[in-house]
Coordinates of C-alpha atoms in Angstrom, one line a residue:
Chain A
M1 CA 0.0 0.0 0.0
I2 CA 1.3 3.5 -0.9
I3 CA 0.5 6.1 1.8
L4 CA -0.3 9.5 0.2
N5 CA -0.1 12.5 2.5
C6 CA -3.0 14.5 1.2
P7 CA -2.4 18.2 1.8
F8 CA -6.1 18.6 2.8
C9 CA -6.8 15.4 4.7
G10 CA -3.5 14.0 5.9
P11 CA -1.9 10.6 5.3
R12 CA -4.3 8.1 3.7
D13 CA -4.0 4.7 1.9
H14 CA -3.8 5.0 -1.9
S15 CA -6.9 3.0 -2.2
E16 CA -8.8 6.2 -1.3
F17 CA -7.4 7.8 -4.4
D18 CA -7.8 7.4 -8.2
Y19 CA -4.7 7.5 -10.3
G20 CA -4.9 10.1 -13.1
G21 CA -1.7 9.8 -15.1
D22 CA 1.4 11.7 -16.3
G23 CA 1.2 15.1 -14.5
S24 CA 4.0 16.7 -16.5
I25 CA 1.9 17.2 -19.6
T26 CA 1.0 20.7 -20.6
Y27 CA -1.8 20.8 -23.1
P28 CA -1.2 23.0 -26.2
S29 CA -3.4 25.9 -27.2
L30 CA -6.6 25.0 -29.1
D31 CA -5.2 26.3 -32.3
A32 CA -1.9 24.5 -32.0
P33 CA -0.8 22.1 -34.8
V34 CA -2.3 18.6 -34.7
E35 CA 1.2 17.2 -34.0
D36 CA 1.4 19.0 -30.7
W37 CA -2.0 17.6 -29.7
H38 CA -1.0 14.1 -30.8
A39 CA 2.1 14.3 -28.6
A40 CA 0.2 15.6 -25.6
V41 CA -2.7 13.1 -25.8
F42 CA -0.9 10.0 -26.9
L43 CA 2.9 10.1 -26.3
R44 CA 4.4 9.4 -22.9
D45 CA 8.0 9.4 -21.6
N46 CA 6.9 6.5 -19.3
I47 CA 9.7 7.2 -16.8
C48 CA 11.2 4.4 -14.7
G49 CA 12.1 6.5 -11.7
V50 CA 10.7 9.7 -10.2
Q51 CA 7.9 11.1 -12.2
T52 CA 5.2 13.7 -11.6
E53 CA 1.7 12.3 -11.8
T54 CA -1.9 13.3 -10.9
W55 CA -4.0 11.6 -8.3
Q56 CA -7.6 12.5 -7.2
H57 CA -8.6 11.9 -3.6
T58 CA -11.9 10.4 -4.7
Q59 CA -12.9 8.9 -1.3
G60 CA -11.8 12.0 0.6
C61 CA -11.7 15.7 -0.3
R62 CA -12.0 14.9 -4.1
M63 CA -9.1 17.3 -4.8
W64 CA -6.7 16.7 -7.6
L65 CA -3.1 16.4 -6.5
L66 CA 0.3 16.5 -8.1
V67 CA 2.5 13.7 -6.7
E68 CA 6.2 13.1 -7.3
R69 CA 6.6 9.3 -7.0
D70 CA 9.2 6.7 -7.9
T71 CA 7.6 4.3 -10.4
M72 CA 10.1 1.5 -9.3
S73 CA 10.2 1.9 -5.5
H74 CA 6.8 3.6 -5.1
E75 CA 8.5 6.1 -2.7
V76 CA 6.5 9.4 -2.7
H77 CA 8.8 12.4 -2.8
S78 CA 6.3 15.3 -2.7
I79 CA 2.6 16.0 -2.9
R80 CA 0.8 19.2 -3.5
P81 CA -2.6 20.4 -4.8
A82 CA -2.8 20.4 -8.6
H83 CA -4.6 23.7 -8.6
P84 CA -1.9 26.4 -8.5
G85 CA -4.1 28.7 -6.4
H86 CA -4.7 26.1 -3.7
A87 CA -1.0 25.2 -3.7
A88 CA 0.0 28.8 -3.3
V89 CA -2.3 29.3 -0.3
L90 CA -1.3 26.1 1.5
E91 CA 2.4 26.8 0.9
G92 CA 2.0 30.3 2.4
K93 CA 2.7 32.2 -0.8
V94 CA -0.5 34.2 -0.8
Chain B
M1 CA 19.6 -33.2 -29.5
T2 CA 17.3 -36.1 -28.9
K3 CA 14.0 -35.9 -30.6
F4 CA 11.0 -36.5 -28.3
S5 CA 9.0 -39.5 -29.4
A6 CA 7.2 -42.4 -27.9
W7 CA 10.1 -44.7 -28.8
N8 CA 12.7 -42.4 -27.2
V9 CA 10.7 -42.0 -24.0
F10 CA 10.4 -45.8 -23.9
W11 CA 14.0 -46.5 -24.7
N12 CA 15.3 -43.9 -22.2
G13 CA 13.0 -45.4 -19.6
L14 CA 14.8 -48.7 -20.0
T15 CA 18.3 -47.2 -20.1
G16 CA 18.3 -44.9 -17.0
Q17 CA 17.2 -41.7 -18.8
K18 CA 20.8 -41.1 -19.9
G19 CA 19.9 -40.2 -23.5
W20 CA 18.7 -36.7 -22.9
G21 CA 21.2 -33.9 -23.3
R22 CA 20.7 -30.2 -22.6
Q23 CA 17.9 -28.7 -24.5
W24 CA 19.7 -25.7 -25.8
R25 CA 23.2 -24.4 -25.8
D26 CA 24.6 -21.7 -23.6
P27 CA 26.8 -19.8 -26.0
A28 CA 29.0 -16.7 -25.4
P29 CA 27.8 -13.7 -27.5
K30 CA 29.6 -13.2 -30.8
S31 CA 30.6 -9.7 -31.9
H32 CA 28.1 -9.6 -34.8
Y33 CA 24.8 -11.1 -35.8
D34 CA 22.5 -10.6 -38.8
V35 CA 19.6 -10.1 -36.4
V36 CA 19.6 -9.4 -32.7
I37 CA 16.3 -9.8 -30.8
I38 CA 16.3 -8.0 -27.5
G39 CA 14.1 -9.9 -25.0
G40 CA 14.1 -13.6 -24.3
G41 CA 10.4 -14.1 -23.6
I42 CA 8.1 -16.2 -25.7
H43 CA 7.7 -13.4 -28.3
G44 CA 11.5 -13.0 -28.8
L45 CA 12.1 -16.7 -28.9
A46 CA 9.3 -17.3 -31.3
T47 CA 10.6 -14.5 -33.5
A48 CA 14.0 -16.2 -33.7
Y49 CA 12.4 -19.5 -34.4
Y50 CA 10.3 -18.2 -37.3
L51 CA 13.2 -16.1 -38.7
A52 CA 15.2 -19.4 -39.0
K53 CA 12.3 -21.6 -40.1
N54 CA 10.3 -19.4 -42.4
H55 CA 13.0 -17.1 -43.7
G56 CA 16.3 -19.0 -43.5
I57 CA 17.9 -16.4 -41.3
T58 CA 19.9 -18.3 -38.7
N59 CA 22.7 -15.9 -37.6
V60 CA 20.5 -14.6 -34.9
A61 CA 20.9 -13.9 -31.2
V62 CA 18.2 -13.5 -28.5
L63 CA 19.5 -11.3 -25.7
E64 CA 17.8 -11.8 -22.3
K65 CA 18.6 -9.8 -19.2
G66 CA 17.7 -12.6 -16.7
W67 CA 16.7 -16.1 -17.7
I68 CA 14.4 -16.9 -20.6
G69 CA 10.8 -16.9 -19.7
G70 CA 11.5 -15.2 -16.4
G71 CA 9.5 -12.1 -17.2
N72 CA 5.9 -12.0 -18.3
A73 CA 6.1 -15.4 -20.0
G74 CA 6.2 -16.8 -16.5
R75 CA 3.8 -14.3 -15.0
N76 CA 0.5 -14.7 -16.8
T77 CA -2.7 -16.7 -16.5
T78 CA -1.9 -18.8 -19.7
I79 CA -5.2 -18.0 -21.5
V80 CA -5.3 -18.4 -25.2
R81 CA -8.3 -17.1 -27.3
S82 CA -9.1 -15.3 -30.5
N83 CA -12.5 -13.7 -29.7
Y84 CA -11.5 -10.2 -30.8
A85 CA -14.1 -8.4 -33.0
R86 CA -12.3 -5.4 -34.4
P87 CA -10.8 -5.7 -37.9
G88 CA -7.0 -6.3 -37.6
N89 CA -7.2 -7.9 -34.2
R90 CA -9.6 -10.5 -35.6
E91 CA -7.3 -11.8 -38.3
F92 CA -4.2 -11.5 -36.1
Y93 CA -5.5 -13.5 -33.2
E94 CA -7.2 -16.1 -35.4
H95 CA -3.8 -16.7 -37.1
S96 CA -2.3 -17.0 -33.6
L97 CA -4.8 -19.6 -32.5
K98 CA -4.2 -21.7 -35.6
L99 CA -0.5 -21.6 -34.8
W100 CA -1.3 -22.7 -31.3
E101 CA -3.3 -25.6 -32.5
N102 CA -0.3 -27.2 -34.2
L103 CA 2.4 -25.9 -31.9
S104 CA 3.3 -29.0 -30.0
H105 CA 3.8 -31.0 -33.3
E106 CA 5.7 -28.1 -34.9
L107 CA 8.1 -27.7 -32.0
N108 CA 8.3 -31.4 -31.1
Y109 CA 7.6 -30.2 -27.5
N110 CA 4.4 -30.7 -25.6
V111 CA 3.1 -27.2 -24.8
M112 CA 0.0 -28.8 -23.2
F113 CA -2.4 -26.6 -25.3
S114 CA -5.8 -27.5 -24.0
Q115 CA -8.8 -26.2 -26.0
R116 CA -11.1 -26.3 -23.1
S117 CA -13.5 -23.3 -24.0
H118 CA -13.4 -19.7 -22.9
I119 CA -16.7 -18.7 -21.2
S120 CA -17.5 -15.0 -20.7
L121 CA -20.4 -14.6 -18.3
L122 CA -23.1 -12.2 -19.3
H123 CA -25.3 -10.4 -16.8
S124 CA -27.9 -8.3 -18.7
P125 CA -29.9 -8.4 -21.9
G126 CA -27.8 -5.6 -23.2
A127 CA -24.6 -7.5 -22.6
I128 CA -26.0 -10.5 -24.4
D129 CA -26.9 -8.3 -27.4
A130 CA -23.5 -6.8 -27.5
A131 CA -21.8 -10.2 -27.2
A132 CA -24.1 -11.6 -29.9
R133 CA -23.1 -8.8 -32.2
N134 CA -19.4 -9.4 -31.6
Y135 CA -19.6 -13.2 -31.8
N136 CA -21.8 -13.1 -35.0
T137 CA -19.1 -10.9 -36.5
L138 CA -16.5 -13.6 -35.5
R139 CA -18.6 -16.4 -37.0
R140 CA -18.9 -14.6 -40.3
T141 CA -15.2 -13.8 -40.5
G142 CA -13.4 -17.0 -39.9
T143 CA -13.9 -17.9 -36.3
P144 CA -16.6 -20.5 -36.4
D145 CA -16.5 -21.6 -32.8
A146 CA -17.9 -18.4 -31.2
E147 CA -21.3 -19.2 -29.5
I148 CA -23.8 -17.6 -27.3
W149 CA -25.1 -19.9 -24.6
S150 CA -28.4 -19.7 -22.7
L151 CA -28.4 -19.9 -18.9
E152 CA -29.8 -23.5 -19.1
R153 CA -26.9 -24.7 -21.2
L154 CA -24.4 -22.9 -19.1
K155 CA -25.8 -24.5 -15.9
Q156 CA -25.4 -27.9 -17.4
V157 CA -21.8 -27.4 -18.5
V158 CA -20.5 -25.4 -15.5
P159 CA -22.8 -26.3 -12.6
H160 CA -21.1 -24.8 -9.7
L161 CA -21.0 -21.1 -10.6
N162 CA -23.1 -18.7 -8.4
Y163 CA -26.5 -18.8 -10.1
A164 CA -28.3 -17.3 -7.2
A165 CA -31.1 -15.0 -8.4
D166 CA -30.3 -12.6 -5.6
A167 CA -26.6 -12.3 -6.6
R168 CA -25.5 -8.7 -7.1
F169 CA -25.1 -9.5 -10.8
P170 CA -27.2 -12.6 -11.7
I171 CA -25.8 -14.7 -14.6
M172 CA -28.0 -14.6 -17.6
G173 CA -26.0 -16.4 -20.2
A174 CA -22.5 -16.6 -21.7
A175 CA -20.4 -15.9 -24.7
V176 CA -18.2 -18.9 -25.5
Q177 CA -15.3 -19.6 -27.7
K178 CA -14.8 -23.4 -27.8
R179 CA -11.4 -23.6 -29.4
A180 CA -9.9 -21.2 -26.8
G181 CA -8.2 -22.6 -23.7
T182 CA -4.9 -22.6 -21.9
A183 CA -1.3 -23.8 -22.4
R184 CA 1.7 -24.5 -20.2
H185 CA 3.6 -21.3 -20.3
D186 CA 7.1 -22.6 -19.4
A187 CA 6.7 -25.3 -22.0
V188 CA 6.1 -22.8 -24.7
V189 CA 9.2 -20.9 -23.7
W190 CA 11.3 -24.0 -23.6
G191 CA 9.8 -25.4 -26.8
Y192 CA 10.6 -22.3 -28.8
A193 CA 14.1 -22.0 -27.3
R194 CA 14.9 -25.6 -28.1
A195 CA 13.6 -25.4 -31.6
A196 CA 15.3 -22.0 -32.4
D197 CA 18.6 -23.4 -30.9
Q198 CA 18.4 -26.4 -33.3
F199 CA 18.5 -23.9 -36.2
G200 CA 21.7 -22.3 -34.7
V201 CA 20.1 -19.3 -33.0
D202 CA 22.2 -18.1 -30.0
I203 CA 20.1 -17.7 -26.8
I204 CA 22.2 -15.5 -24.6
Q205 CA 21.0 -15.2 -21.0
N206 CA 22.2 -12.8 -18.2
C207 CA 22.9 -10.3 -21.0
E208 CA 21.3 -7.0 -20.3
V209 CA 21.2 -4.3 -22.9
I210 CA 22.6 -1.1 -21.3
G211 CA 22.9 1.2 -24.4
L212 CA 22.0 1.5 -28.0
T213 CA 24.3 3.5 -30.3
R214 CA 22.8 5.1 -33.3
D215 CA 24.3 6.7 -36.4
N216 CA 22.8 8.0 -39.5
G217 CA 19.3 6.7 -38.7
R218 CA 20.4 3.2 -37.8
V219 CA 21.2 1.3 -34.6
T220 CA 25.0 0.6 -35.1
R221 CA 25.9 -1.0 -31.8
I222 CA 24.3 -2.7 -28.8
E223 CA 26.1 -2.2 -25.5
T224 CA 25.4 -5.2 -23.2
S225 CA 26.5 -6.4 -19.8
R226 CA 28.5 -9.0 -21.7
G227 CA 30.2 -6.7 -24.2
P228 CA 29.3 -4.8 -27.4
I229 CA 27.4 -6.5 -30.2
T230 CA 26.8 -5.2 -33.7
A231 CA 23.8 -6.3 -35.8
G232 CA 22.3 -5.9 -39.2
K233 CA 18.9 -5.6 -37.8
V234 CA 17.6 -5.2 -34.2
A235 CA 14.1 -6.2 -32.9
L236 CA 12.7 -5.0 -29.6
S237 CA 10.5 -7.6 -27.8
V238 CA 10.6 -6.4 -24.2
A239 CA 7.1 -5.9 -22.9
G240 CA 7.1 -3.6 -19.8
S241 CA 10.5 -2.2 -20.6
T242 CA 9.8 -1.0 -24.1
S243 CA 10.0 2.7 -23.1
R244 CA 13.4 2.2 -21.4
L245 CA 15.0 0.8 -24.6
W246 CA 13.1 3.3 -26.7
S247 CA 14.7 6.1 -24.8
M248 CA 18.2 4.4 -25.0
A249 CA 17.7 4.8 -28.8
G250 CA 16.9 8.5 -28.2
L251 CA 13.5 8.2 -29.9
G252 CA 11.3 10.3 -27.5
G253 CA 7.8 9.3 -26.3
L254 CA 5.7 6.2 -27.0
P255 CA 1.9 5.6 -26.8
I256 CA 2.6 3.2 -23.9
E257 CA 2.6 3.3 -20.1
T258 CA 4.1 0.5 -17.9
H259 CA 1.6 -0.9 -15.4
K260 CA 1.7 -4.0 -13.3
L261 CA -0.8 -6.9 -13.5
Q262 CA -1.1 -9.5 -10.8
A263 CA -2.0 -13.2 -11.1
F264 CA -2.7 -15.8 -8.4
V265 CA -2.6 -19.5 -7.9
S266 CA -4.3 -21.5 -5.2
E267 CA -3.3 -24.7 -3.5
P268 CA -4.0 -27.8 -5.8
I269 CA -7.5 -29.2 -5.5
K270 CA -9.4 -32.0 -7.3
P271 CA -10.8 -31.2 -10.7
L272 CA -13.4 -28.4 -10.3
L273 CA -13.4 -26.2 -13.4
D274 CA -12.9 -27.6 -16.9
Q275 CA -13.0 -24.3 -18.7
V276 CA -11.7 -20.7 -18.6
V277 CA -14.4 -18.6 -16.9
V278 CA -14.4 -14.8 -17.2
F279 CA -16.5 -12.5 -15.0
G280 CA -16.6 -8.8 -15.8
I281 CA -19.2 -6.3 -14.9
G282 CA -19.7 -3.2 -12.7
G283 CA -16.0 -2.6 -12.0
A284 CA -15.2 -6.3 -11.4
H285 CA -12.8 -8.1 -13.6
F286 CA -11.9 -11.7 -13.0
Y287 CA -10.7 -14.7 -15.0
I288 CA -10.0 -18.2 -13.7
S289 CA -9.0 -21.6 -14.9
Q290 CA -7.6 -24.8 -13.3
S291 CA -4.1 -25.9 -14.1
D292 CA -3.2 -29.6 -14.8
K293 CA -1.6 -29.7 -11.3
G294 CA -5.0 -28.7 -9.8
G295 CA -4.2 -25.1 -8.8
M296 CA -6.9 -22.5 -9.5
V297 CA -5.1 -19.9 -11.7
F298 CA -6.8 -16.5 -11.7
G299 CA -6.4 -12.8 -12.1
G300 CA -8.1 -9.5 -12.2
D301 CA -7.4 -5.9 -12.9
L302 CA -4.2 -3.8 -13.0
D303 CA -2.9 -2.2 -9.8
W304 CA -4.3 1.1 -11.2
Y305 CA -1.1 3.2 -11.0
K306 CA 1.9 3.2 -13.3
S307 CA 4.7 1.0 -12.0
Y308 CA 7.9 -0.9 -13.0
A309 CA 8.0 -2.9 -9.8
Q310 CA 7.2 -6.6 -10.3
Q311 CA 5.3 -6.9 -7.1
G312 CA 1.6 -6.4 -6.5
N313 CA -0.4 -4.4 -4.0
L314 CA -2.9 -5.7 -1.5
P315 CA -6.1 -3.8 -2.5
I316 CA -6.1 -5.8 -5.8
V317 CA -5.7 -9.0 -3.8
Q318 CA -8.8 -8.1 -2.0
D319 CA -10.6 -7.0 -5.1
V320 CA -9.8 -10.3 -7.0
S321 CA -10.7 -12.4 -3.9
E322 CA -14.1 -10.6 -3.7
A323 CA -14.7 -11.3 -7.4
A324 CA -13.8 -15.0 -6.9
M325 CA -16.3 -15.3 -4.1
S326 CA -19.1 -13.7 -6.1
V327 CA -18.7 -16.0 -9.0
L328 CA -17.4 -19.2 -7.4
P329 CA -18.4 -19.1 -3.7
C330 CA -17.2 -22.7 -3.4
L331 CA -13.6 -21.4 -3.4
G332 CA -14.1 -19.7 -0.1
R333 CA -11.9 -22.1 1.9
V334 CA -9.3 -22.7 -0.7
K335 CA -5.9 -21.3 0.3
L336 CA -4.0 -18.9 -1.9
L337 CA -0.6 -20.4 -2.7
R338 CA 1.2 -17.6 -4.5
H339 CA 0.6 -14.3 -6.2
W340 CA 2.9 -12.3 -8.4
A341 CA 3.0 -9.3 -10.7
G342 CA 4.3 -8.7 -14.2
V343 CA 4.9 -5.3 -15.8
V344 CA 3.0 -4.8 -19.0
D345 CA 3.0 -2.3 -21.8
M346 CA -0.4 -0.6 -21.6
S347 CA -1.0 1.1 -24.9
M348 CA -3.2 4.1 -25.7
D349 CA -5.9 2.1 -27.5
G350 CA -5.4 -1.3 -25.9
S351 CA -3.9 -2.8 -29.1
H352 CA -0.3 -3.7 -29.8
F353 CA 2.5 -2.4 -32.1
L354 CA 4.2 -4.6 -34.6
C355 CA 6.0 -2.2 -36.9
K356 CA 9.0 -0.4 -38.3
T357 CA 10.4 2.5 -36.3
P358 CA 12.0 5.9 -37.1
L359 CA 15.4 4.0 -37.3
D360 CA 15.9 2.0 -40.5
N361 CA 17.1 -1.3 -38.9
L362 CA 15.1 -1.2 -35.7
Y363 CA 11.8 -3.1 -35.4
L364 CA 9.2 -2.9 -32.6
N365 CA 7.0 -5.5 -31.0
A366 CA 5.3 -3.9 -28.0
G367 CA 2.1 -2.8 -26.3
W368 CA 0.4 -6.1 -25.5
N369 CA -1.6 -4.8 -22.6
Y370 CA -3.2 -7.8 -20.6
G371 CA -2.9 -10.2 -23.5
G372 CA 0.6 -11.0 -24.8
F373 CA 0.6 -14.7 -24.0
K374 CA -2.1 -15.8 -26.5
A375 CA -0.4 -13.6 -29.2
S376 CA 3.0 -15.2 -28.8
P377 CA 3.1 -17.5 -31.9
A378 CA 1.6 -14.9 -34.3
A379 CA 3.7 -12.0 -32.8
G380 CA 6.8 -14.1 -33.5
W381 CA 5.6 -15.1 -36.9
Y382 CA 4.7 -11.6 -38.1
L383 CA 7.7 -9.9 -36.5
A384 CA 10.0 -12.4 -38.2
D385 CA 8.2 -11.6 -41.5
L386 CA 8.6 -7.9 -40.9
V387 CA 12.3 -8.2 -40.0
A388 CA 13.1 -10.5 -43.0
N389 CA 11.2 -8.6 -45.6
D390 CA 11.5 -5.0 -44.2
R391 CA 7.8 -4.4 -44.8
P392 CA 4.7 -5.1 -42.7
H393 CA 2.5 -8.0 -43.7
E394 CA -0.9 -6.7 -44.7
T395 CA -2.4 -8.2 -41.5
I396 CA -0.2 -6.1 -39.2
A397 CA -0.1 -3.0 -41.3
C398 CA -2.7 -1.4 -39.0
F399 CA -0.5 -2.0 -35.9
D400 CA 1.9 0.8 -36.4
L401 CA 2.8 3.8 -34.3
K402 CA 1.2 6.3 -36.6
R403 CA -2.4 5.1 -36.2
F404 CA -3.1 7.8 -33.5
E405 CA -2.1 10.6 -35.9
R406 CA -4.4 9.1 -38.5
G407 CA -7.2 8.8 -36.0
L408 CA -7.5 5.1 -36.7
Q409 CA -7.2 3.6 -33.2
I410 CA -8.0 -0.1 -32.6
D411 CA -9.8 0.3 -29.4
E412 CA -11.5 -3.0 -28.6
R413 CA -13.0 -1.7 -25.4
G414 CA -13.8 1.8 -26.5
A415 CA -12.0 3.2 -23.4
G416 CA -10.1 6.1 -25.0
P417 CA -6.5 7.2 -24.6
D418 CA -6.0 6.2 -21.0
P419 CA -3.7 3.2 -20.9
K420 CA -4.9 1.8 -17.5
L421 CA -8.4 1.4 -18.7
H422 CA -7.7 -1.1 -21.5
G423 CA -8.3 -4.3 -19.6

């Protein structure tokens, strides 16, 4: 079991969460060339090691989170709200 | 190499079993091969075998990081079927099933292929209609053994499923493929290895690829833990680790994520289940058969997050056990013997890749999702054809990396571009 320390709810089992996917993707603008959209939607670096990914605390606060996790050891390195405004407030930057 | 035959078994029985040598050589890697196949699973070994047998290319090496068959070849639930309804998949898997049907004779090795029927349980009139549409498509396109069974017939053939009317999802019928079944996974590995070795293919174990050197659009050198190797052509057949080798070749992203899939086996019990039974509805996903040794072999869904670790998590153990209890409550007191996890290439549309790559002499076999075992003979057959002739056979032309750009995905489940959903 992976323990995810939700910034809103505290440490919880991963079975409370739904896995989103690669959190490093930035989606291109709507008028970007189709190649850019193809890369964003379909292509993955599929890192073996520490990657940024999205999780949703579905059985808790329902917030989307950005998690840095090792895909081999499952060690969680950092966890913060995916919404930049929430992250800024929680991290005392606002 | 002694050929396996009734006479040789009889003769060796009388002479102290001294006539059996090793089944394949253990050669040191040469500095150059015409074709190097990276990955010594069933797919890689089958590719080497068909390269030699169908195309006369025998200066071939299969490189394996650990021991052959130690990856997903030894970590699956051994189910073989061809009940795919989408064009492309249909022809591919039917070809694979036909190869399976003659495999023991072809390899002179008993792969224990048992065509015991594959029974998908159906739980609603809508599910029966959808299955009837798919299975009628199969019957009209070369897979004559696809059938829809009524509840009465199902009860006669598999009497001990949970037929309770107050079950959360009562069983209403089944979609059945009668030529489908199971095979002995290790025997398939060993059979292909032995047969490829007889053609002169070098099977090199404990040989990890640690780098790929490219020059002028070609792979020029393979760095391995046992020294550098050059090759005319290179084929990747490394399910789960495809992205790692892809990035060694400096090729960027792939429409693949690596996930882990668990499987389970119980203590051996007396004969209980003569078929493969599949239960899938309302978030549950469960498939079970009984091995010749008596163990109940079963599995369920992925672990739901991306992972390269070959070890499973406990929530899925619970999930699969609950599914087992809802469909076969008689298993309640059977002890679990072992469970394990393999890492699989989950692709963006749930279908595989058998294609050329941006590098001239590099060929790709990847993206098998939950189902690489059943595909092994055909994957080897078509990859050998692709490597030998440098063009895709018409059956595999649709399984290229460009299909997403064209908008022509082969999405059997209709789940969209989220790899973990293609179960």
